[in-house]
Coordinates of C-alpha atoms in Angstrom, one line a residue:
X1 CA 4.2 -18.2 16.9
X2 CA 1.1 -20.4 17.2
X3 CA 0.7 -23.5 19.4
X4 CA -2.3 -25.7 19.2
X5 CA -2.8 -28.3 22.0
X6 CA -5.5 -30.1 23.9
X7 CA -8.0 -32.6 22.3
X8 CA -10.3 -32.3 19.4
X9 CA -13.2 -31.8 21.8
X10 CA -11.3 -29.3 24.0
X11 CA -8.6 -27.6 22.0
X12 CA -6.4 -24.9 23.4
X13 CA -4.1 -22.5 21.6
X14 CA -1.7 -19.6 22.3
X15 CA 0.5 -17.4 20.2
X16 CA 1.9 -14.1 19.4
X17 CA 2.6 -11.9 16.4
X18 CA 4.8 -8.9 15.8
X19 CA 4.9 -6.6 12.7
X20 CA 7.4 -3.7 12.4
X21 CA 7.4 -0.9 9.9
X22 CA 4.0 -1.7 8.4
X23 CA 1.4 0.0 6.3
X24 CA -2.3 -0.4 5.8
X25 CA -3.5 1.6 2.8
X26 CA -2.1 5.1 3.4
X27 CA -1.5 4.6 7.1
X28 CA 2.1 3.8 8.3
X29 CA 2.9 2.4 11.7
X30 CA 6.1 1.5 13.6
X31 CA 4.9 -1.8 15.2
X32 CA 2.0 -4.1 16.1
X33 CA 2.4 -6.7 18.8
X34 CA -0.3 -9.2 19.7
X35 CA -0.6 -12.1 22.1
X36 CA -3.6 -14.4 22.2
X37 CA -4.8 -17.6 23.8
X38 CA -7.8 -19.9 24.0
X39 CA -8.8 -22.2 26.8
X40 CA -12.0 -23.4 28.5
X41 CA -14.2 -21.5 26.1
X42 CA -12.5 -18.1 26.6
X43 CA -10.4 -16.2 24.0
X44 CA -7.9 -13.7 25.6
X45 CA -5.8 -11.2 23.7
X46 CA -3.7 -8.1 24.1
X47 CA -2.7 -6.0 21.1
X48 CA -0.6 -2.8 21.0
X49 CA 0.0 -0.7 17.9
X50 CA 2.5 2.1 17.9
X51 CA 2.0 4.4 14.8
X52 CA 4.9 6.5 16.2
X53 CA 7.2 6.0 19.2
X54 CA 5.0 8.5 21.1
X55 CA 1.5 7.1 20.3
X56 CA -0.4 3.9 20.9
X57 CA -3.6 2.1 20.2
X58 CA -4.1 -0.8 22.5
X59 CA -6.9 -3.4 22.7
X60 CA -7.2 -6.2 25.3
X61 CA -9.8 -8.4 26.8
X62 CA -11.5 -11.7 26.7
X63 CA -14.7 -13.1 25.3
X64 CA -16.5 -16.4 25.4
X65 CA -16.2 -18.6 22.4
X66 CA -16.9 -22.4 22.0
X67 CA -14.4 -24.1 19.7
X68 CA -14.5 -27.8 19.1
X69 CA -13.5 -30.1 16.2
X70 CA -16.1 -32.7 17.3
X71 CA -19.4 -31.0 17.8
X72 CA -21.4 -28.3 16.1
X73 CA -22.5 -26.4 19.2
X74 CA -23.0 -22.6 19.0
X75 CA -19.7 -21.0 18.6
X76 CA -20.5 -17.5 20.0
X77 CA -21.4 -17.9 23.7
X78 CA -23.7 -14.8 24.1
X79 CA -24.6 -15.1 27.8
X80 CA -21.2 -15.4 29.4
X81 CA -19.0 -12.5 30.6
X82 CA -16.7 -10.6 28.3
X83 CA -14.6 -7.5 28.4
X84 CA -13.0 -5.5 25.6
X85 CA -10.9 -2.4 26.4
X86 CA -9.6 0.1 23.7
X87 CA -7.1 2.7 24.7
X88 CA -5.8 5.5 22.4
X89 CA -2.9 7.7 23.5
X90 CA -1.8 10.5 21.1
X91 CA -3.0 8.3 18.3
X92 CA -2.7 10.2 15.0
X93 CA -6.0 10.9 13.3
X94 CA -4.4 9.6 10.1
X95 CA -5.3 6.1 11.2
X96 CA -8.6 6.9 9.5
X97 CA -6.8 6.6 6.2
X98 CA -6.4 2.9 6.7
X99 CA -10.1 2.5 5.9
X100 CA -10.9 5.7 3.9
X101 CA -8.5 5.8 1.0
X102 CA -10.0 9.0 -0.5
X103 CA -9.4 10.9 2.7
X104 CA -6.2 13.0 3.4
X105 CA -5.6 13.7 7.1
X106 CA -3.7 16.9 7.8
X107 CA -3.4 16.6 11.6
X108 CA -5.0 15.7 14.8
X109 CA -4.8 13.2 17.6
X110 CA -7.2 10.7 19.3
X111 CA -7.1 10.1 23.1
X112 CA -9.4 8.0 25.2
X113 CA -10.4 4.7 26.7
X114 CA -13.6 2.7 26.0
X115 CA -14.7 -0.4 27.9
X116 CA -17.2 -2.9 26.6
X117 CA -18.3 -5.5 29.2
X118 CA -21.0 -7.7 30.5
X119 CA -22.3 -10.1 27.8
X120 CA -22.8 -10.1 24.0
X121 CA -26.5 -10.0 24.5
X122 CA -26.5 -7.3 27.2
X123 CA -23.3 -5.2 26.6
X124 CA -22.4 -2.2 28.8
X125 CA -20.1 0.6 27.4
X126 CA -18.2 3.2 29.3
X127 CA -15.5 5.7 28.5
X128 CA -14.5 8.8 26.6
X129 CA -12.8 9.7 23.4
X130 CA -11.5 13.1 22.3
X131 CA -10.1 14.3 19.0
X132 CA -8.0 17.5 19.1
X133 CA -6.6 19.7 16.3
X134 CA -8.0 17.4 13.6
X135 CA -7.8 18.3 10.0
X136 CA -8.9 16.3 6.9
X137 CA -10.0 16.7 3.3
X138 CA -11.9 14.6 0.9
X139 CA -11.1 16.2 -2.5
X140 CA -13.7 14.2 -4.5
X141 CA -16.5 15.5 -2.2
X142 CA -15.1 19.0 -1.9
X143 CA -14.7 18.7 1.9
X144 CA -11.9 20.3 3.9
X145 CA -11.9 20.8 7.7
X146 CA -9.3 22.2 10.0
X147 CA -9.1 22.6 13.7
X148 CA -11.6 19.8 14.5
X149 CA -12.2 19.1 18.2
X150 CA -14.7 16.4 19.3
X151 CA -15.6 14.8 22.6
X152 CA -17.5 11.6 22.8
X153 CA -18.9 9.8 25.9
X154 CA -19.8 6.1 26.0
X155 CA -22.4 5.3 28.7
X156 CA -24.2 2.0 28.8
X157 CA -26.0 1.7 25.4
X158 CA -25.4 5.3 24.4
X159 CA -22.7 7.0 22.5
X160 CA -23.1 10.8 23.1
X161 CA -21.5 13.6 21.1
X162 CA -20.7 16.0 23.9
X163 CA -18.9 18.6 21.8
X164 CA -18.0 19.2 18.2
X165 CA -16.1 22.2 17.0
X166 CA -15.0 22.6 13.4
X167 CA -13.2 25.7 12.1

């Protein structure tokens, strides 16, 4: 669904999209659901992907964007507030195969929540991400890892690797 309204100078839109039983490269998922809208120079969205019934990757937030069919003003509004939140719950590590076709994931889950807020020119990050019981191999490179555990912390402008254990 997609609905475009408003005027050429001040358009608005809203919509939603749902995909079931999808696949990206080697990564299969049960569903993706997205809603989105634009009004008064703000894009808002909420997306949820369920690779399995027990797992989820969610993204939601808003950011400033100037859309107009009548002027050529700057599209990205870099000094206005924004918020982007990512949440992973029991997300299979195999999601990495959606972008790395030469990787085979043999196990592991990702959990965490990361928040990016403030403005595009002065962003603040916060949150944590953990990987547990990860396993993957890249045959072409002769790489094979099992029992990968990793803890990341996002703090202001820093991403810190707190712990990395590979057996």
